[in-house]
XYZ file of C-alpha atoms in Angstrom:
618
model
C 23.075 -18.997 -6.964
C 23.934 -18.120 -3.326
C 21.568 -16.279 -0.904
C 22.648 -14.541 2.260
C 20.418 -13.007 4.919
C 21.554 -10.379 7.457
C 19.892 -7.973 9.574
C 19.570 -5.342 6.774
C 17.917 -7.695 4.157
C 18.971 -10.159 1.628
C 22.180 -10.446 -0.366
C 22.396 -12.285 -3.645
C 25.627 -13.720 -5.355
C 25.696 -15.216 -8.951
C 29.495 -16.126 -8.765
C 29.614 -18.532 -5.823
C 30.135 -15.890 -3.257
C 32.649 -13.756 -5.062
C 30.516 -10.893 -4.940
C 27.008 -9.720 -3.607
C 24.374 -7.326 -4.507
C 21.603 -6.325 -2.123
C 17.940 -7.244 -2.937
C 15.364 -4.708 -3.257
C 11.740 -4.472 -1.784
C 12.462 -5.839 1.474
C 11.856 -4.183 4.927
C 14.960 -3.643 7.189
C 13.327 -5.787 9.643
C 16.392 -7.042 11.555
C 16.051 -10.654 10.832
C 14.968 -12.903 7.940
C 14.587 -16.528 7.051
C 15.002 -17.709 3.439
C 13.423 -20.594 1.340
C 14.075 -21.489 -2.194
C 11.192 -23.551 -3.512
C 12.111 -26.883 -5.043
C 11.545 -26.976 -8.816
C 11.056 -23.180 -9.113
C 14.477 -22.044 -9.988
C 13.612 -18.246 -10.045
C 11.249 -17.937 -6.886
C 12.567 -17.162 -3.422
C 10.704 -16.735 -0.270
C 11.684 -14.420 2.634
C 10.327 -14.405 6.067
C 10.754 -10.836 7.543
C 10.754 -10.614 11.291
C 7.629 -9.145 12.598
C 6.337 -8.100 8.923
C 5.122 -11.303 7.202
C 6.394 -13.057 3.986
C 7.946 -11.585 0.960
C 8.428 -13.335 -2.406
C 11.027 -12.852 -5.235
C 10.256 -14.178 -8.808
C 13.425 -12.996 -10.222
C 16.141 -15.240 -8.400
C 16.067 -13.045 -5.312
C 16.863 -9.693 -6.970
C 13.666 -8.021 -5.912
C 10.858 -8.730 -3.338
C 7.327 -7.765 -2.822
C 4.893 -8.634 -0.024
C 3.087 -11.921 -0.277
C 1.164 -11.910 2.938
C -2.053 -10.154 2.640
C -3.369 -9.814 6.312
C -1.579 -9.250 9.504
C -2.178 -12.675 11.141
C 0.921 -13.512 12.903
C 2.389 -10.150 12.994
C 3.607 -8.456 16.017
C 1.519 -5.227 15.957
C 2.705 -2.163 17.933
C 0.019 0.274 17.086
C -3.373 1.024 15.475
C -4.791 4.284 14.269
C -8.612 4.766 13.033
C -9.438 7.560 10.847
C -11.986 9.399 12.751
C -13.736 10.829 9.601
C -13.758 8.026 7.036
C -15.446 4.657 7.911
C -13.280 1.574 7.314
C -9.879 3.072 7.231
C -7.346 2.236 9.975
C -3.600 1.849 9.913
C -1.379 -0.693 11.732
C 2.413 -0.781 12.499
C 4.386 -3.993 13.082
C 7.462 -4.919 14.970
C 9.068 -5.463 11.634
C 8.816 -1.820 10.689
C 5.896 -1.946 8.135
C 2.912 0.019 8.346
C -0.288 -1.373 6.780
C -3.651 0.261 5.904
C -7.114 -0.972 5.560
C -10.039 0.717 3.696
C -12.527 -1.984 4.554
C -12.559 -2.492 8.410
C -9.804 -4.950 8.241
C -11.014 -7.490 5.554
C -7.693 -6.877 3.972
C -4.468 -4.684 4.489
C -1.801 -3.185 2.037
C 1.428 -1.802 2.820
C 1.638 2.079 3.364
C 5.249 2.585 4.383
C 7.112 4.551 1.810
C 9.929 6.833 3.053
C 10.054 5.566 6.576
C 13.447 3.917 5.838
C 15.130 2.341 8.966
C 12.612 3.928 11.257
C 9.939 1.433 12.960
C 6.681 2.943 13.970
C 5.749 2.617 17.612
C 2.688 4.863 17.758
C 0.212 6.085 15.098
C -2.457 8.772 14.919
C -4.772 10.238 12.079
C -5.133 13.881 12.251
C -8.832 14.554 13.121
C -8.648 17.733 10.940
C -7.439 15.895 7.707
C -7.764 12.128 7.056
C -5.013 12.218 4.657
C -2.609 13.365 7.214
C -1.224 10.566 9.513
C 1.697 10.711 12.020
C 3.871 7.989 13.215
C 6.263 7.968 16.398
C 9.219 5.904 15.575
C 12.488 4.050 16.750
C 15.460 3.338 14.726
C 15.294 -0.378 14.346
C 19.334 -0.409 14.243
C 19.946 1.990 17.054
C 17.351 1.963 19.909
C 18.516 5.269 21.267
C 17.466 7.178 18.028
C 14.009 7.827 16.388
C 11.833 10.230 14.583
C 8.568 11.826 13.931
C 7.090 10.995 10.708
C 4.134 12.491 8.813
C 2.159 11.324 5.796
C 0.034 13.856 3.825
C -1.405 11.203 1.264
C -2.946 8.633 3.576
C 0.234 6.567 4.323
C 1.422 6.245 0.543
C 4.608 8.121 1.416
C 6.128 9.578 4.621
C 8.504 12.530 5.558
C 10.771 11.953 8.458
C 11.773 14.454 11.012
C 14.685 12.864 13.064
C 14.902 13.313 16.626
C 17.865 11.571 18.047
C 15.288 9.908 20.399
C 12.726 7.270 20.402
C 9.070 8.777 20.142
C 6.851 7.013 22.409
C 3.630 8.838 22.405
C 1.576 11.208 20.244
C -1.366 13.685 20.695
C -2.951 15.801 18.044
C -5.016 18.925 18.321
C -8.636 18.013 17.632
C -9.232 20.779 15.138
C -6.287 23.088 14.162
C -4.523 20.520 11.831
C -1.037 21.896 12.923
C -0.272 21.207 16.622
C 1.374 17.842 17.417
C 2.464 16.745 20.917
C 4.870 13.909 21.260
C 6.830 12.314 23.973
C 10.174 10.849 23.692
C 12.646 8.806 25.811
C 16.479 9.128 26.575
C 18.231 9.650 23.182
C 21.738 8.960 21.935
C 23.409 11.337 24.244
C 20.894 11.268 27.289
C 19.758 14.678 26.552
C 16.708 14.204 24.268
C 14.162 12.717 26.609
C 11.197 15.246 26.795
C 7.789 16.241 25.875
C 7.789 18.196 22.502
C 5.303 20.501 20.759
C 5.012 21.431 17.113
C 2.841 24.019 15.846
C 3.746 23.260 11.873
C 2.985 19.646 11.498
C 6.182 18.443 12.960
C 8.602 20.453 10.700
C 9.828 22.418 13.792
C 9.276 21.450 17.391
C 9.883 23.034 20.916
C 10.884 21.149 24.024
C 8.382 21.604 26.695
C 9.456 19.167 29.645
C 13.117 18.516 29.461
C 14.991 15.516 30.943
C 11.936 13.517 31.323
C 10.751 10.402 29.633
C 7.249 10.864 28.390
C 5.597 7.528 27.532
C 2.123 8.980 27.441
C 0.642 12.307 26.372
C -3.238 13.152 25.942
C -5.007 16.392 25.259
C -8.680 17.376 26.699
C -10.793 17.068 23.457
C -13.187 19.641 24.888
C -10.234 22.044 25.721
C -7.062 21.265 24.116
C -5.210 23.710 26.154
C -5.511 21.216 28.938
C -2.480 18.849 28.292
C -1.523 15.780 30.483
C 1.851 14.108 30.201
C 3.365 10.951 31.999
C 6.785 12.132 33.210
C 9.377 9.628 34.427
C 12.964 10.112 35.712
C 14.978 7.627 37.458
C 11.980 5.097 37.871
C 9.852 7.637 39.408
C 6.549 8.512 37.705
C 4.131 11.485 37.876
C 1.346 12.874 35.867
C 2.217 16.474 34.800
C -0.608 18.706 33.803
C -0.923 22.145 32.032
C -3.909 24.228 31.637
C -2.162 26.817 29.387
C -1.139 24.702 26.454
C 2.280 23.906 28.023
C 3.366 27.172 29.253
C 3.282 25.903 32.775
C 2.873 22.363 34.276
C 1.822 21.298 37.712
C 3.589 18.344 38.908
C 1.569 15.227 40.269
C 2.135 12.882 42.986
C 5.326 10.918 42.571
C 5.222 7.077 42.501
C 7.300 4.055 41.482
C 4.325 2.508 39.957
C 4.893 2.246 36.265
C 2.601 4.631 34.293
C 2.155 3.384 30.537
C -0.697 5.443 29.240
C -3.091 8.365 30.152
C -6.598 8.951 28.645
C -8.891 11.705 29.014
C -12.471 10.998 29.278
C -14.149 12.437 26.064
C -17.557 12.469 27.751
C -16.352 13.789 31.288
C -13.079 15.377 30.657
C -12.327 15.818 34.409
C -11.966 11.899 34.395
C -8.462 10.865 33.754
C -7.511 7.305 33.491
C -3.968 5.973 33.736
C -2.836 2.494 32.764
C -0.010 1.041 34.872
C 1.629 -1.977 35.886
C -0.644 -2.088 38.927
C -3.790 -1.842 36.986
C -6.146 1.025 36.115
C -6.170 4.333 38.039
C -8.790 7.075 37.758
C -8.899 10.777 38.676
C -12.143 12.661 38.893
C -10.710 15.862 39.480
C -8.519 16.447 36.409
C -5.485 14.512 37.581
C -5.077 15.949 40.966
C -5.770 12.659 42.900
C -6.073 9.119 41.815
C -7.720 5.874 43.165
C -7.313 2.320 41.986
C -10.109 0.984 39.685
C -9.062 -2.675 39.735
C -12.003 -4.682 40.816
C -12.334 -7.710 38.246
C -8.951 -7.353 36.706
C -6.744 -10.412 36.962
C -4.283 -10.819 39.835
C -6.332 -8.327 41.999
C -5.065 -5.483 39.722
C -1.594 -6.406 39.672
C -1.481 -6.630 35.936
C 0.110 -4.317 33.371
C -2.527 -2.269 31.426
C -1.099 -0.930 28.304
C -3.796 0.713 26.667
C -7.156 2.235 27.727
C -9.920 3.064 25.251
C -13.291 4.815 26.049
C -16.247 4.701 23.820
C -17.953 8.237 23.986
C -21.232 6.775 22.585
C -22.058 4.829 25.678
C -19.121 5.579 28.137
C -17.920 1.962 28.099
C -14.405 1.518 29.228
C -11.905 -1.065 27.652
C -8.357 -1.965 29.030
C -5.868 -3.721 27.270
C -3.738 -6.152 29.508
C -1.161 -8.970 29.311
C -4.050 -11.312 30.092
C -6.500 -9.929 27.405
C -9.137 -7.322 27.198
C -11.418 -6.053 29.970
C -14.360 -3.713 30.035
C -16.418 -1.715 32.410
C -19.535 0.099 31.993
C -19.919 3.629 33.666
C -22.497 2.380 36.180
C -20.581 -0.825 37.083
C -18.124 -1.375 39.980
C -16.060 -4.287 38.324
C -14.431 -5.167 35.195
C -15.317 -8.183 33.089
C -13.294 -10.169 30.764
C -14.090 -9.289 26.952
C -12.012 -11.925 25.016
C -14.560 -14.177 23.194
C -12.554 -15.726 20.445
C -9.335 -13.812 20.931
C -6.718 -16.289 20.531
C -3.783 -14.286 21.736
C -4.330 -12.431 25.012
C -1.304 -10.212 25.099
C -2.887 -7.193 23.742
C -0.744 -3.995 23.036
C -3.412 -1.415 22.105
C -7.067 -0.973 21.759
C -8.794 1.776 19.571
C -12.348 2.478 19.294
C -13.884 2.344 15.700
C -16.208 5.376 15.979
C -18.185 4.507 12.921
C -19.722 1.205 14.087
C -21.404 0.605 17.534
C -19.503 -1.558 19.905
C -16.704 -1.859 17.459
C -12.967 -1.708 18.287
C -9.532 -2.999 17.144
C -6.848 -4.926 19.153
C -3.145 -4.919 18.378
C -1.833 -8.218 19.532
C 1.518 -9.751 20.142
C 2.282 -12.185 17.172
C -1.439 -12.412 16.586
C -2.020 -9.648 14.100
C -4.904 -7.124 14.339
C -8.356 -8.334 15.731
C -11.664 -6.533 15.528
C -14.883 -6.814 17.379
C -18.351 -5.341 16.693
C -20.065 -6.631 19.755
C -18.011 -5.023 22.533
C -15.447 -7.823 22.890
C -17.955 -10.718 23.140
C -16.711 -11.994 19.764
C -13.360 -11.060 18.232
C -12.347 -12.014 14.734
C -8.907 -11.694 13.129
C -8.617 -9.129 10.324
C -7.088 -9.605 6.783
C -8.853 -12.977 6.182
C -11.065 -11.732 3.336
C -8.511 -11.236 0.884
C -8.422 -10.932 -2.797
C -5.549 -12.987 -4.383
C -3.619 -12.866 -7.620
C -0.251 -13.993 -8.722
C 2.270 -12.988 -11.036
C 1.655 -16.083 -13.358
C -2.047 -15.125 -13.541
C -1.468 -11.935 -15.714
C -1.433 -13.100 -19.246
C -2.267 -11.767 -22.590
C -6.071 -11.794 -23.356
C -5.798 -13.757 -26.655
C -3.200 -16.501 -25.912
C -3.039 -16.454 -22.089
C 0.774 -16.168 -22.234
C 2.430 -14.303 -19.445
C 5.978 -13.068 -18.961
C 5.166 -9.281 -18.838
C 2.775 -6.627 -20.129
C 3.100 -4.033 -22.886
C 1.579 -0.450 -23.011
C -1.956 -0.761 -24.281
C -2.149 -4.352 -24.336
C -5.343 -6.302 -23.534
C -4.769 -8.557 -20.603
C -6.613 -11.201 -18.296
C -5.868 -11.339 -14.572
C -6.932 -14.610 -12.860
C -7.311 -14.882 -9.139
C -9.790 -15.381 -6.167
C -12.190 -12.803 -4.798
C -11.191 -10.133 -7.296
C -14.764 -9.210 -8.431
C -18.501 -10.030 -8.179
C -19.776 -13.584 -8.329
C -21.750 -12.801 -11.381
C -19.630 -11.434 -14.102
C -20.093 -7.967 -15.511
C -18.989 -6.438 -18.793
C -18.371 -2.873 -19.779
C -21.137 -2.043 -22.433
C -20.438 1.611 -23.224
C -17.654 4.235 -23.147
C -18.077 6.875 -20.446
C -20.189 9.604 -21.982
C -18.165 12.407 -20.161
C -14.637 10.935 -20.809
C -15.191 9.010 -23.980
C -13.093 6.172 -22.430
C -13.733 2.664 -20.965
C -14.609 2.861 -17.177
C -11.856 2.300 -14.718
C -14.318 1.158 -12.190
C -16.898 -1.612 -12.830
C -19.087 -3.563 -10.400
C -16.927 -2.310 -7.675
C -13.715 -3.594 -9.291
C -10.619 -1.435 -9.897
C -7.191 -2.478 -11.098
C -3.991 -0.520 -10.884
C -0.758 -0.758 -12.955
C 1.937 1.207 -11.017
C -1.018 3.150 -9.343
C -2.480 4.089 -12.675
C -6.189 2.949 -12.819
C -6.645 0.617 -16.016
C -9.671 0.592 -18.170
C -11.974 -2.564 -17.643
C -13.836 -4.753 -20.171
C -14.903 -7.520 -18.006
C -14.949 -8.408 -14.087
C -15.697 -11.369 -12.221
C -14.721 -13.266 -8.940
C -11.998 -15.019 -10.766
C -11.005 -13.178 -13.895
C -10.702 -9.515 -14.781
C -9.945 -8.350 -18.365
C -8.134 -4.862 -18.646
C -6.164 -2.635 -21.032
C -2.657 -2.000 -19.526
C -2.404 1.710 -19.522
C 0.100 3.271 -22.041
C 1.646 5.009 -19.149
C 3.683 2.128 -18.143
C 5.902 2.840 -20.972
C 7.744 5.283 -18.680
C 8.325 2.864 -15.909
C 11.803 2.785 -14.575
C 12.965 0.227 -13.692
C 11.049 -1.708 -16.337
C 8.741 -3.351 -13.847
C 4.993 -2.923 -13.216
C 3.247 -3.415 -9.939
C -0.164 -4.712 -10.283
C -3.152 -4.958 -7.625
C -6.823 -5.348 -7.946
C -9.342 -3.671 -5.588
C -12.957 -4.982 -5.193
C -15.445 -3.305 -2.913
C -12.517 -1.909 -0.761
C -10.753 -5.380 -0.482
C -7.402 -4.862 -1.770
C -5.408 -7.643 -3.421
C -1.750 -8.524 -2.984
C 0.619 -6.692 -5.232
C 2.382 -8.546 -7.939
C 5.207 -7.395 -9.994
C 5.653 -8.233 -13.776
C 7.947 -7.024 -16.475
C 7.093 -3.775 -18.530
C 7.875 -4.724 -22.016
C 8.153 -2.698 -25.095
C 5.803 -5.315 -26.987
C 4.066 -8.434 -25.903
C 2.354 -9.819 -29.052
C -0.617 -11.932 -28.650
C -2.398 -13.119 -31.765
C -5.926 -14.062 -32.067
C -5.626 -17.621 -33.462
C -8.172 -17.421 -36.386
C -7.821 -15.140 -39.267
C -11.010 -13.496 -40.741
C -11.635 -13.798 -44.654
C -12.553 -10.746 -46.538
C -16.199 -11.684 -46.779
C -16.364 -11.665 -43.021
C -16.184 -15.348 -42.201
C -13.929 -16.983 -39.933
C -11.272 -18.881 -41.740
C -11.246 -22.626 -41.501
C -11.440 -25.826 -43.404
C -14.768 -25.165 -44.540
C -14.272 -21.474 -45.186
C -10.488 -21.454 -46.629
C -8.794 -18.444 -48.333
C -7.097 -18.364 -51.588
C -3.258 -17.700 -52.212
C -2.745 -14.048 -53.111
C -6.011 -12.973 -51.280
C -6.029 -10.935 -48.200
C -7.039 -12.093 -44.589
C -7.507 -9.964 -41.715
C -5.503 -10.845 -38.398
C -6.190 -9.359 -34.951
C -3.707 -9.194 -32.192
C -2.843 -7.104 -29.072
C 0.452 -6.132 -27.229
C 1.668 -3.958 -29.904
C 2.990 -1.464 -27.591
C 3.148 2.364 -28.182
C 1.648 3.950 -31.278
C 1.973 6.842 -33.558
C 0.174 8.886 -33.126
C -0.365 8.044 -29.461
C -3.782 6.986 -28.086
C -4.928 7.917 -24.732
C -5.447 4.857 -22.280
C -8.859 3.585 -22.758
C -9.808 5.612 -25.584
C -11.026 4.551 -29.207
C -8.424 4.953 -31.790
C -8.610 7.519 -34.689
C -10.954 6.669 -37.589
C -9.079 8.623 -40.191
C -5.547 9.178 -41.275
C -3.237 9.509 -39.245
C -4.277 6.066 -38.044
C -2.593 4.682 -34.837
C 0.170 2.302 -36.152
C 2.583 0.571 -33.773
C 6.127 2.153 -33.550
C 7.468 -1.279 -33.476
C 7.791 -3.303 -36.725
C 5.199 -5.829 -37.515
C 5.812 -9.078 -39.396
C 3.612 -11.960 -40.393
C 4.786 -15.339 -41.639
C 2.477 -17.754 -43.139
C 3.619 -21.309 -43.635
C 7.138 -20.319 -43.029
C 6.804 -17.500 -45.768
C 7.065 -13.849 -45.113
C 3.742 -12.256 -45.948
C 2.939 -8.751 -47.169
C 1.357 -6.552 -44.384
C -0.566 -3.800 -46.085
C -1.817 -2.281 -42.878
C -1.316 -2.743 -39.048
C -2.767 -0.530 -36.448
C -5.538 0.011 -33.908
C -9.085 -0.023 -35.170
C -12.126 1.797 -33.970
C -14.448 1.074 -32.067
C -12.032 -1.309 -30.120
C -9.627 -0.414 -27.457
C -6.156 -2.139 -27.546
C -6.934 -4.231 -30.605
C -4.582 -4.182 -33.677
C -5.989 -5.211 -37.016
C -3.376 -6.298 -39.822
C -4.376 -6.560 -43.452
C -2.134 -9.477 -44.746
C -1.715 -10.903 -48.204
C -1.485 -14.711 -48.243
C 1.714 -15.855 -50.161
C 0.949 -17.012 -53.687
C 3.299 -19.825 -53.468
C 1.150 -21.759 -50.922
C -0.534 -24.995 -51.823
C -3.826 -26.226 -50.581
C -3.711 -27.125 -46.849
C -3.412 -25.785 -43.362
C -0.444 -23.378 -42.259
C 0.878 -21.751 -39.093
C 0.531 -17.956 -38.868
C 3.389 -16.304 -36.992
C 3.418 -12.820 -35.644
C 6.413 -10.774 -34.515
C 6.113 -7.146 -33.268
C 9.453 -5.366 -32.497
C 11.260 -8.733 -33.359
C 9.396 -10.500 -30.406
C 7.353 -13.502 -31.400
C 3.799 -13.904 -30.274
C 3.361 -16.585 -27.454
C 1.270 -18.731 -29.823
C 0.643 -19.216 -33.527
C -2.587 -19.053 -35.393
C -3.714 -21.466 -38.269
C -5.058 -20.671 -41.629
C -6.721 -22.835 -44.252
C -5.599 -22.086 -47.816
C -7.082 -23.460 -51.074
């Protein structure tokens, strides 16, 4: 096996380099490192530039993320959901977008559809938490870019190509339609401008042609007031419109690099600029500016790339190349707010509106950090992760992995995947008649289908595999566990037609467990129990009890039982009420067997169970 990494991903050759196929599941990160683990012939690790580590368990053919948090990632932008506590998004230099639903305790990928575009700026629509916007640059052509929109909380994205990188975003605070975005010089030098869309990005109008627009902001109290940083030929100015872009007044020109513009949410006449010469403030809606640099490093000669204002207390925060600084409204000087922040090159600061004194910081090669005390103490996010592995997804009766079958009972082992004290499902949902899909804060998903839960704990979860995986194409299943908002890594296993797992001990007709002290006679019947039979006829809904009268739910696949090497007669095989995912087999013990102990073998659809059972005959 030969592996080759290029700027687009990983190539795999099975014929010593004669031909190559491209692996799937990797971001187009523009750079990879590869590692084949000694003694593990099927596992390959790929380090993706700016995006983390990805793992393949099928000799490099397909990959999935293996790093849970964003520690070490080069983070460009953060967006916090203004309406839903705990939800935030982060974009990385490698092109990935991640989402947290638990204040950064864990992150999961949220990038489907962005293709080659690398997100540089993110915003959540205040009018609809499911709608997220991304301003992007083509990672393979720095003169190309797109505006992207997700309508499902980052799960999938729609690209609106622009032929120019998108540097800045601003959203109307209430109408859910209007998007402002600034671009820089595009492929043909004609696409630099401020644009406005009134239909969520599908169509847009050029507002300030020929200017690079690295920053744009709206007055939250009166969104007809628009502020845009306009640059041409190294000369900057702050352009302002009071009629929603119909007309712009030009500001004072300067060679000081303007990076970001922010409108004070409490006093909208106060406008702040982050520059390569520190912070500047206007108190007259951008007509005049004065430096506000006392306390900043190098007497204000520092690059300020982001400014955040907490409208609850008026506190100002500035992200610089030398860390985070803050300034209260009544104070005349900035003070450092870097307690515990290991990487002081901060790219963006975003206020968390749901927690007092809380904000996020995007750092260079340091991931996303969060503080809840105004910067006195910073902590890395993504450290409270739930962890599972591909090998930890096993049949509930024999603990044998290798894939899952529709309707099978499986156990998932891991760390941090449930409550410290185990909880068991004790009843079917009275409204749906099914097992619960949420138990003690735990949910399990197979290809995004919630699975019925039987038992949950911090290290083990027992579930029924949804019958819906039978339609998986390709025949693979992505599995993740969520516990109290903490999302585990996703593992991928094969979707199998059958995956037999045999309960090791037969049950005699008198109800006793078969054993040396309770043997059965040749020619008598025993009950065997198994799971992993696959689809049934008639079909049974996921999580539901099977029928109690004919037609009973029998497996579509053939069932064979062998006892002591002799094929036994199977008079019935099917799911039995009141259990979910449990198949009962009524089996005749071969008459030719002498007294002794014998192996019991089960095959469903020609596939043997991972382990044999044992029966005593006398």
